């Protein structure tokens, strides 16, 4: 049984909304990918981003071997792609859906909300996860802002909140 602090932490984190991303890489001619929500920008000098990946994830060893990868920020319409890369579909079939292309040998989702092409700068093991710090070498983004959000165990979409002119 979980202790109360662990359960409170788990429930607190369910209130943290996050953009759904797919981390993709290619190693020895085989494409690898996983759905993640633990992604955050780190700094602008150098351009860098942080992602946390469970050490049991099949993408982790190829990612460490290759060192180059793409963080694909999904659009609100890409729930099925998120599900494919969440483990519900065999790894060999995950890239069969979506507009996947290659840039410099890195698979990326061409119609994603955004693509961040990275190279591992540093990696740290912490308990059950690896913390990957990537230097961003290139990025692309869609004109329309429509990210796929994950919050409280379900998918959601973001909508702008109009600011009131009243003071």
Coordinates of N, CA, C and O in Angstrom, one line a residue:
X1 N 0.8 -1.2 0.0 CA 0.0 0.0 0.0 C 0.9 1.3 0.0 O 1.9 1.3 0.7
X2 N 0.5 2.2 -0.8 CA 1.2 3.5 -0.8 C 1.0 4.3 0.5 O 0.0 4.3 1.0
X3 N 2.1 5.0 0.8 CA 1.9 5.8 2.0 C 1.2 7.1 1.6 O 1.1 7.4 0.4
X4 N 0.7 7.8 2.5 CA -0.2 9.0 2.2 C 0.6 10.1 1.5 O 0.0 10.7 0.6
X5 N 1.8 10.3 1.8 CA 2.6 11.3 1.1 C 2.8 11.0 -0.4 O 2.6 11.9 -1.3
X6 N 3.0 9.7 -0.7 CA 3.1 9.3 -2.1 C 1.8 9.5 -2.8 O 1.8 10.0 -4.0
X7 N 0.7 9.1 -2.2 CA -0.6 9.3 -2.8 C -0.9 10.8 -3.0 O -1.4 11.2 -4.1
X8 N -0.6 11.6 -2.0 CA -0.8 13.0 -2.2 C 0.0 13.6 -3.3 O -0.5 14.4 -4.1
X9 N 1.2 13.2 -3.4 CA 2.1 13.6 -4.5 C 1.5 13.2 -5.9 O 1.4 14.0 -6.8
X10 N 1.1 11.9 -6.0 CA 0.5 11.4 -7.2 C -0.7 12.3 -7.6 O -0.9 12.7 -8.8
X11 N -1.6 12.5 -6.7 CA -2.8 13.3 -6.9 C -2.5 14.8 -7.3 O -3.1 15.4 -8.2
X12 N -1.5 15.3 -6.6 CA -1.0 16.7 -7.0 C -0.5 16.7 -8.4 O -0.8 17.7 -9.1
X13 N 0.3 15.8 -8.8 CA 0.8 15.8 -10.2 C -0.3 15.6 -11.2 O -0.1 16.0 -12.4
X14 N -1.4 15.0 -10.9 CA -2.5 14.8 -11.8 C -3.1 16.2 -12.2 O -3.8 16.4 -13.2
X15 N -2.8 17.2 -11.3 CA -3.3 18.6 -11.6 C -2.3 19.4 -12.4 O -2.6 20.5 -12.8
X16 N -1.2 18.8 -12.7 CA -0.2 19.5 -13.6 C -0.4 19.1 -15.0 O -0.3 18.0 -15.5
X17 N -0.9 20.1 -15.8 CA -1.2 19.9 -17.2 C 0.1 19.9 -18.0 O 1.0 20.7 -17.7
X18 N 0.3 19.0 -19.0 CA 1.5 19.0 -19.7 C 1.2 18.7 -21.2 O 0.2 17.9 -21.5
X19 N 2.0 19.2 -22.1 CA 1.9 19.0 -23.5 C 2.4 17.5 -23.8 O 3.4 17.1 -23.2
X20 N 1.6 16.8 -24.6 CA 2.0 15.4 -24.9 C 3.0 15.4 -26.0 O 2.8 16.1 -27.0
X21 N 4.1 14.7 -25.8 CA 5.2 14.7 -26.8 C 5.5 13.2 -27.2 O 5.3 12.3 -26.4
X22 N 6.1 13.0 -28.3 CA 6.7 11.7 -28.7 C 8.1 12.0 -29.0 O 8.5 12.8 -29.7
X23 N 9.0 11.2 -28.2 CA 10.4 11.3 -28.4 C 10.7 10.2 -29.5 O 10.3 9.0 -29.4
X24 N 11.4 10.6 -30.5 CA 11.7 9.7 -31.6 C 13.2 9.7 -31.9 O 13.8 10.7 -31.9
X25 N 13.7 8.5 -32.3 CA 15.1 8.4 -32.7 C 15.2 7.2 -33.7 O 14.3 6.4 -33.8
X26 N 16.4 7.1 -34.3 CA 16.7 5.9 -35.1 C 18.0 5.4 -34.8 O 19.0 6.2 -34.7
X27 N 18.1 4.1 -34.6 CA 19.4 3.5 -34.2 C 19.6 2.2 -35.0 O 18.7 1.4 -35.0
X28 N 20.7 2.1 -35.7 CA 21.0 1.0 -36.6 C 19.8 0.7 -37.5 O 19.4 -0.5 -37.7
X29 N 19.3 1.7 -38.1 CA 18.2 1.6 -39.1 C 16.8 1.3 -38.5 O 15.9 1.2 -39.3
X30 N 16.7 1.2 -37.2 CA 15.4 0.9 -36.6 C 14.9 2.2 -35.9 O 15.6 2.8 -35.1
X31 N 13.6 2.5 -36.1 CA 13.0 3.7 -35.5 C 12.5 3.3 -34.1 O 11.9 2.2 -33.9
X32 N 12.6 4.2 -33.2 CA 12.2 4.0 -31.8 C 11.4 5.3 -31.4 O 11.8 6.4 -31.8
X33 N 10.4 5.1 -30.5 CA 9.7 6.2 -30.0 C 8.9 5.9 -28.8 O 8.5 4.7 -28.5
X34 N 8.6 6.9 -28.0 CA 7.8 6.8 -26.8 C 7.0 8.1 -26.5 O 7.5 9.2 -26.8
X35 N 5.8 8.0 -26.0 CA 5.0 9.1 -25.6 C 5.5 9.6 -24.2 O 5.7 8.7 -23.3
X36 N 5.7 10.9 -24.0 CA 6.1 11.4 -22.7 C 5.4 12.8 -22.5 O 4.9 13.4 -23.4
X37 N 5.3 13.1 -21.2 CA 4.8 14.4 -20.8 C 5.8 15.2 -20.0 O 5.6 16.4 -19.7
X38 N 6.9 14.5 -19.6 CA 7.9 15.2 -18.7 C 9.0 15.8 -19.5 O 10.1 15.4 -19.6
X39 N 8.6 17.0 -20.1 CA 9.5 17.7 -21.0 C 9.4 19.2 -20.5 O 8.3 19.7 -20.3
X40 N 10.6 19.8 -20.5 CA 10.6 21.2 -20.1 C 11.8 21.9 -20.7 O 12.8 21.4 -20.9
X41 N 11.6 23.2 -21.1 CA 12.7 24.0 -21.6 C 13.6 24.2 -20.5 O 13.2 24.3 -19.3
X42 N 14.9 24.3 -20.8 CA 15.9 24.4 -19.7 C 16.6 25.8 -19.8 O 16.5 26.6 -18.8
X43 N 17.1 26.2 -20.9 CA 17.7 27.5 -21.1 C 17.9 27.9 -22.5 O 17.8 27.0 -23.4
X44 N 18.2 29.1 -22.8 CA 18.4 29.6 -24.1 C 19.9 29.7 -24.5 O 20.2 29.8 -25.7
X45 N 20.8 29.6 -23.6 CA 22.2 29.6 -23.9 C 23.0 28.6 -23.1 O 23.3 28.9 -22.0
X46 N 23.2 27.4 -23.7 CA 22.8 27.0 -25.1 C 21.3 26.6 -25.1 O 20.7 26.3 -24.0
X47 N 20.7 26.6 -26.3 CA 19.3 26.2 -26.4 C 19.3 24.7 -25.9 O 19.9 23.9 -26.5
X48 N 18.5 24.5 -24.9 CA 18.4 23.2 -24.3 C 17.1 22.9 -23.7 O 16.3 23.8 -23.3
X49 N 16.8 21.6 -23.6 CA 15.5 21.0 -23.2 C 15.8 19.8 -22.3 O 16.8 19.1 -22.6
X50 N 14.9 19.5 -21.4 CA 15.1 18.4 -20.5 C 13.9 17.5 -20.7 O 12.8 17.9 -20.8
X51 N 14.2 16.2 -20.7 CA 13.1 15.2 -20.7 C 13.5 14.0 -19.8 O 14.7 13.7 -19.6
X52 N 12.5 13.5 -19.1 CA 12.7 12.4 -18.2 C 12.0 11.1 -18.8 O 10.9 11.2 -19.2
X53 N 12.8 10.0 -18.8 CA 12.3 8.8 -19.4 C 12.6 7.6 -18.4 O 13.7 7.5 -17.9
X54 N 11.6 6.8 -18.2 CA 11.7 5.6 -17.4 C 12.8 4.7 -17.9 O 12.9 4.5 -19.1
X55 N 13.6 4.2 -17.0 CA 14.7 3.3 -17.4 C 14.2 2.0 -18.0 O 15.0 1.4 -18.7
X56 N 13.0 1.6 -17.9 CA 12.5 0.4 -18.5 C 12.0 0.6 -19.9 O 11.6 -0.3 -20.6
X57 N 11.9 1.9 -20.3 CA 11.4 2.2 -21.7 C 12.3 1.7 -22.8 O 13.6 1.8 -22.7
X58 N 11.7 1.1 -23.8 CA 12.5 0.5 -24.9 C 13.3 1.5 -25.7 O 14.3 1.2 -26.3
X59 N 12.9 2.8 -25.6 CA 13.6 3.8 -26.4 C 14.9 4.2 -25.7 O 15.8 4.8 -26.4
X60 N 15.1 4.0 -24.5 CA 16.2 4.6 -23.7 C 17.6 4.1 -24.2 O 18.5 4.9 -24.5
X61 N 17.8 2.8 -24.4 CA 19.1 2.3 -24.9 C 19.4 2.9 -26.3 O 20.5 3.4 -26.5
X62 N 18.5 2.8 -27.3 CA 18.8 3.3 -28.6 C 19.1 4.9 -28.5 O 19.9 5.4 -29.3
X63 N 18.4 5.5 -27.7 CA 18.5 7.0 -27.5 C 20.0 7.3 -27.0 O 20.6 8.2 -27.5
X64 N 20.4 6.6 -26.0 CA 21.8 6.8 -25.5 C 22.8 6.4 -26.5 O 23.8 7.1 -26.6
X65 N 22.6 5.4 -27.3 CA 23.5 4.9 -28.4 C 23.6 6.0 -29.5 O 24.7 6.3 -29.9
X66 N 22.4 6.5 -29.9 CA 22.4 7.4 -31.1 C 22.7 8.8 -30.7 O 23.4 9.5 -31.4
X67 N 22.2 9.2 -29.5 CA 22.5 10.6 -29.0 C 21.7 11.7 -29.7 O 21.6 12.8 -29.2
X68 N 21.1 11.4 -30.9 CA 20.3 12.4 -31.6 C 18.9 11.9 -31.6 O 18.6 10.8 -31.8
X69 N 17.9 12.9 -31.4 CA 16.5 12.6 -31.3 C 15.7 13.8 -31.6 O 16.2 14.9 -31.7
X70 N 14.4 13.5 -31.7 CA 13.4 14.6 -31.9 C 12.4 14.6 -30.8 O 11.9 13.5 -30.5
X71 N 12.0 15.7 -30.3 CA 10.9 15.8 -29.4 C 9.7 16.4 -30.3 O 9.8 17.5 -30.8
X72 N 8.7 15.6 -30.5 CA 7.6 16.0 -31.3 C 6.4 16.4 -30.4 O 5.9 15.5 -29.7
X73 N 6.1 17.7 -30.4 CA 5.0 18.1 -29.6 C 3.7 17.9 -30.4 O 3.5 18.4 -31.5
X74 N 2.8 17.1 -29.8 CA 1.6 16.7 -30.6 C 0.5 17.8 -30.6 O 0.4 18.6 -29.7
X75 N -0.2 17.7 -31.7 CA -1.4 18.6 -31.9 C -2.6 17.9 -31.2 O -2.6 16.7 -31.0
X76 N -3.6 18.7 -30.9 CA -4.8 18.2 -30.3 C -5.5 17.1 -31.1 O -6.1 16.2 -30.5
X77 N -5.3 17.1 -32.4 CA -5.9 16.0 -33.2 C -5.1 14.7 -33.3 O -5.4 13.8 -33.9
X78 N -4.0 14.6 -32.5 CA -3.1 13.5 -32.6 C -3.1 12.6 -31.4 O -2.1 11.9 -31.0
X79 N -4.3 12.4 -30.8 CA -4.5 11.5 -29.7 C -4.1 10.1 -30.0 O -3.4 9.4 -29.3
X80 N -4.4 9.6 -31.2 CA -4.1 8.2 -31.6 C -2.6 8.0 -31.7 O -2.1 6.9 -31.4
X81 N -1.9 9.0 -32.2 CA -0.4 8.8 -32.2 C 0.1 8.7 -30.8 O 1.0 7.9 -30.5
X82 N -0.4 9.5 -29.9 CA 0.0 9.4 -28.5 C -0.2 8.0 -28.0 O 0.6 7.4 -27.3
X83 N -1.4 7.5 -28.2 CA -1.7 6.1 -27.7 C -0.8 5.1 -28.4 O -0.4 4.1 -27.7
X84 N -0.5 5.2 -29.7 CA 0.4 4.2 -30.3 C 1.7 4.2 -29.6 O 2.3 3.1 -29.5
X85 N 2.2 5.3 -29.3 CA 3.6 5.4 -28.7 C 3.6 5.2 -27.1 O 4.6 5.2 -26.5
X86 N 2.4 5.0 -26.6 CA 2.3 4.8 -25.1 C 2.4 3.3 -24.7 O 2.2 3.0 -23.5
X87 N 2.6 2.4 -25.7 CA 2.8 1.0 -25.4 C 1.6 0.2 -25.8 O 1.7 -1.0 -25.7
X88 N 0.6 0.7 -26.3 CA -0.6 -0.1 -26.7 C -0.4 -0.7 -28.0 O -1.2 -1.6 -28.4
X89 N 0.6 -0.4 -28.8 CA 0.9 -0.9 -30.1 C 2.4 -1.4 -30.1 O 3.2 -0.7 -29.5
X90 N 2.7 -2.6 -30.7 CA 4.1 -3.0 -30.7 C 5.0 -2.0 -31.3 O 4.6 -1.2 -32.2
X91 N 6.2 -1.9 -30.7 CA 7.2 -0.9 -31.2 C 7.4 -0.9 -32.7 O 7.5 0.1 -33.3
X92 N 7.3 -2.1 -33.3 CA 7.5 -2.2 -34.8 C 6.4 -1.6 -35.6 O 6.6 -1.3 -36.8
X93 N 5.3 -1.3 -35.0 CA 4.1 -0.7 -35.7 C 3.8 0.7 -35.3 O 2.9 1.3 -35.9
X94 N 4.6 1.3 -34.4 CA 4.2 2.7 -34.0 C 4.3 3.7 -35.0 O 3.6 4.7 -35.1
X95 N 5.3 3.6 -36.0 CA 5.5 4.6 -37.0 C 4.6 4.4 -38.2 O 4.8 5.1 -39.2
X96 N 3.7 3.5 -38.2 CA 2.8 3.2 -39.3 C 1.7 4.3 -39.5 O 1.1 4.3 -40.5
X97 N 1.4 5.0 -38.4 CA 0.4 6.1 -38.5 C 1.1 7.4 -38.3 O 2.0 7.6 -37.5
X98 N 0.6 8.4 -39.1 CA 1.2 9.7 -39.0 C 2.1 10.1 -40.1 O 2.5 9.2 -40.9
X99 N 2.4 11.3 -40.3 CA 3.3 11.8 -41.4 C 4.7 11.9 -40.9 O 5.3 12.9 -40.7
X100 N 5.4 10.7 -40.8 CA 6.7 10.6 -40.4 C 7.7 10.8 -41.5 O 7.6 10.2 -42.6
X101 N 8.7 11.7 -41.3 CA 9.8 11.9 -42.2 C 11.1 11.8 -41.5 O 11.2 11.6 -40.3
X102 N 12.2 11.9 -42.3 CA 13.5 11.9 -41.7 C 14.3 13.2 -41.9 O 14.2 13.8 -43.0
X103 N 15.0 13.6 -40.9 CA 15.9 14.8 -41.1 C 17.2 14.4 -40.5 O 17.3 14.2 -39.3
X104 N 18.2 14.2 -41.3 CA 19.5 13.8 -40.8 C 19.5 12.5 -40.1 O 20.2 12.3 -39.2
X105 N 18.6 11.6 -40.6 CA 18.5 10.3 -40.0 C 17.6 10.2 -38.7 O 17.5 9.2 -38.1
X106 N 17.0 11.3 -38.4 CA 16.1 11.4 -37.2 C 14.7 11.4 -37.7 O 14.3 12.3 -38.4
X107 N 13.9 10.4 -37.2 CA 12.4 10.5 -37.6 C 11.7 11.6 -36.8 O 12.0 11.8 -35.7
X108 N 10.9 12.3 -37.6 CA 10.1 13.4 -36.9 C 8.7 13.4 -37.6 O 8.5 13.0 -38.7
X109 N 7.7 13.8 -36.8 CA 6.3 13.9 -37.2 C 6.1 15.2 -37.9 O 6.0 16.3 -37.2
X110 N 6.0 15.2 -39.2 CA 6.0 16.4 -40.0 C 4.8 17.4 -39.6 O 4.9 18.6 -39.7
X111 N 3.7 16.8 -39.2 CA 2.5 17.6 -38.9 C 2.3 17.8 -37.4 O 1.2 18.1 -37.0
X112 N 3.3 17.7 -36.6 CA 3.3 17.9 -35.2 C 3.1 19.4 -34.9 O 3.3 20.2 -35.8
X113 N 2.7 19.7 -33.7 CA 2.6 21.0 -33.2 C 3.9 21.7 -33.3 O 4.0 22.9 -33.7
X114 N 5.0 21.0 -33.0 CA 6.4 21.5 -33.1 C 7.3 20.3 -33.1 O 7.0 19.2 -32.6
X115 N 8.5 20.5 -33.6 CA 9.6 19.5 -33.6 C 10.8 20.2 -33.1 O 11.2 21.2 -33.5
X116 N 11.5 19.5 -32.1 CA 12.7 20.0 -31.5 C 13.8 18.9 -31.8 O 13.7 17.8 -31.2
X117 N 14.7 19.2 -32.6 CA 15.8 18.3 -33.0 C 16.9 18.5 -32.0 O 17.4 19.6 -31.8
X118 N 17.3 17.4 -31.3 CA 18.3 17.5 -30.2 C 19.4 16.5 -30.3 O 19.3 15.5 -31.0
X119 N 20.4 16.8 -29.5 CA 21.5 15.9 -29.3 C 21.8 15.9 -27.8 O 21.8 16.9 -27.1
X120 N 22.0 14.7 -27.3 CA 22.2 14.5 -25.8 C 23.4 15.3 -25.4 O 24.5 15.0 -26.0
X121 N 23.3 16.2 -24.5 CA 24.4 16.9 -23.9 C 24.9 16.3 -22.6 O 26.0 16.0 -22.4
X122 N 23.9 15.9 -21.8 CA 24.1 15.3 -20.5 C 23.0 14.3 -20.2 O 21.8 14.5 -20.6
X123 N 23.3 13.3 -19.4 CA 22.2 12.4 -19.0 C 22.6 11.9 -17.5 O 23.7 11.7 -17.2
X124 N 21.6 11.9 -16.7 CA 21.7 11.5 -15.3 C 20.7 10.4 -15.0 O 19.5 10.5 -15.4
X125 N 21.1 9.5 -14.2 CA 20.2 8.5 -13.7 C 19.7 9.0 -12.3 O 20.5 9.4 -11.5
X126 N 18.4 8.9 -12.1 CA 17.8 9.2 -10.8 C 16.7 8.2 -10.5 O 15.7 8.2 -11.2
X127 N 16.9 7.4 -9.6 CA 16.0 6.3 -9.2 C 15.5 5.5 -10.4 O 16.3 4.8 -11.0
X128 N 14.3 5.7 -10.8 CA 13.7 4.8 -11.9 C 13.8 5.5 -13.3 O 13.3 4.9 -14.2
X129 N 14.3 6.7 -13.3 CA 14.3 7.5 -14.6 C 15.7 8.0 -15.0 O 16.5 8.1 -14.1
X130 N 15.8 8.3 -16.2 CA 17.0 9.0 -16.7 C 16.5 10.4 -17.1 O 15.5 10.6 -17.7
X131 N 17.3 11.4 -16.7 CA 17.1 12.8 -17.0 C 18.0 13.1 -18.2 O 19.2 13.0 -18.0
X132 N 17.4 13.4 -19.3 CA 18.2 13.7 -20.5 C 18.2 15.2 -20.8 O 17.1 15.8 -20.9
X133 N 19.3 15.8 -20.9 CA 19.4 17.2 -21.3 C 19.9 17.2 -22.7 O 21.0 16.7 -23.0
X134 N 19.1 17.8 -23.6 CA 19.4 17.9 -25.0 C 19.7 19.3 -25.5 O 19.0 20.2 -25.0
X135 N 20.7 19.4 -26.3 CA 20.9 20.7 -27.0 C 20.1 20.7 -28.2 O 20.1 19.8 -29.0
X136 N 19.3 21.8 -28.4 CA 18.4 21.9 -29.6 C 19.2 22.4 -30.8 O 19.8 23.5 -30.7
X137 N 19.3 21.7 -31.8 CA 20.0 22.1 -33.0 C 19.1 22.7 -34.1 O 19.6 23.5 -34.9
X138 N 17.8 22.4 -34.0 CA 16.9 22.9 -35.0 C 15.5 22.8 -34.4 O 15.2 21.9 -33.6
X139 N 14.6 23.6 -34.9 CA 13.2 23.5 -34.4 C 12.2 24.0 -35.5 O 12.6 24.8 -36.3
X140 N 11.0 23.4 -35.5 CA 10.0 23.8 -36.4 C 8.7 23.9 -35.6 O 8.5 23.2 -34.6
X141 N 7.7 24.7 -36.1 CA 6.4 24.7 -35.4 C 5.3 25.0 -36.4 O 5.5 25.6 -37.4
X142 N 4.1 24.6 -36.0 CA 2.9 24.8 -36.8 C 2.4 26.2 -36.6 O 2.7 26.8 -35.5
X143 N 1.8 26.8 -37.6 CA 1.3 28.2 -37.5 C 0.2 28.3 -36.4 O 0.2 29.2 -35.6
X144 N -0.7 27.3 -36.4 CA -1.8 27.3 -35.4 C -1.3 26.7 -34.1 O -0.7 25.6 -34.1
X145 N -1.7 27.3 -33.0 CA -1.3 26.8 -31.7 C -2.5 25.9 -31.2 O -3.6 26.4 -30.9
X146 N -2.3 24.6 -31.1 CA -3.3 23.7 -30.7 C -2.7 22.4 -30.1 O -2.8 21.3 -30.7
X147 N -2.0 22.5 -29.0 CA -1.3 21.4 -28.4 C -2.3 20.4 -27.8 O -3.3 20.7 -27.3
X148 N -1.8 19.1 -27.8 CA -2.5 18.1 -27.1 C -2.0 18.1 -25.6 O -0.8 18.1 -25.4
X149 N -2.9 18.2 -24.7 CA -2.6 18.3 -23.3 C -3.0 17.0 -22.5 O -4.0 16.4 -22.9
X150 N -2.3 16.7 -21.5 CA -2.6 15.5 -20.7 C -2.7 16.1 -19.2 O -1.8 16.7 -18.7
X151 N -3.9 15.8 -18.6 CA -4.1 16.3 -17.3 C -5.1 15.4 -16.6 O -6.1 15.0 -17.2
X152 N -4.9 15.1 -15.3 CA -5.8 14.2 -14.5 C -6.1 12.9 -15.2 O -7.2 12.4 -15.1
X153 N -5.1 12.4 -15.9 CA -5.2 11.0 -16.5 C -6.0 11.0 -17.8 O -6.4 9.9 -18.3
X154 N -6.3 12.2 -18.4 CA -7.1 12.2 -19.6 C -6.4 13.3 -20.6 O -5.7 14.2 -20.1
X155 N -6.8 13.2 -21.8 CA -6.4 14.1 -22.8 C -7.3 15.4 -22.8 O -8.5 15.2 -22.5
X156 N -6.7 16.5 -23.1 CA -7.5 17.8 -23.0 C -6.9 18.7 -24.1 O -5.8 18.4 -24.7
X157 N -7.6 19.8 -24.4 CA -7.0 20.8 -25.3 C -7.0 22.1 -24.5 O -7.8 22.3 -23.6
X158 N -6.1 22.9 -24.9 CA -6.0 24.2 -24.3 C -6.8 25.3 -25.1 O -6.9 25.1 -26.3
X159 N -7.3 26.2 -24.4 CA -8.0 27.3 -25.1 C -7.6 28.6 -24.4 O -7.4 28.7 -23.2
X160 N -7.3 29.7 -25.2 CA -7.0 30.9 -24.6 C -8.1 31.5 -23.7 O -9.3 31.3 -23.9
X161 N -7.7 32.1 -22.6 CA -8.6 32.8 -21.7 C -8.6 34.2 -22.0 O -7.6 34.9 -21.9
X162 N -9.7 34.8 -22.5 CA -9.8 36.2 -22.9 C -9.5 37.1 -21.6 O -10.1 36.8 -20.5
X163 N -8.7 38.1 -21.8 CA -8.4 39.0 -20.6 C -9.5 40.0 -20.6 O -9.9 40.6 -21.6
X164 N -9.9 40.3 -19.4 CA -10.9 41.4 -19.3 C -10.3 42.7 -19.3 O -9.2 43.0 -18.9
X165 N -11.0 43.7 -20.0 CA -10.5 45.1 -20.0 C -10.8 45.8 -18.7 O -10.3 46.9 -18.5
X166 N -11.6 45.2 -17.9 CA -12.0 45.9 -16.6 C -10.8 45.8 -15.7 O -10.2 44.8 -15.6
X167 N -10.6 46.9 -15.0 CA -9.5 46.9 -14.0 C -10.0 47.0 -12.6 O -11.0 47.4 -12.3

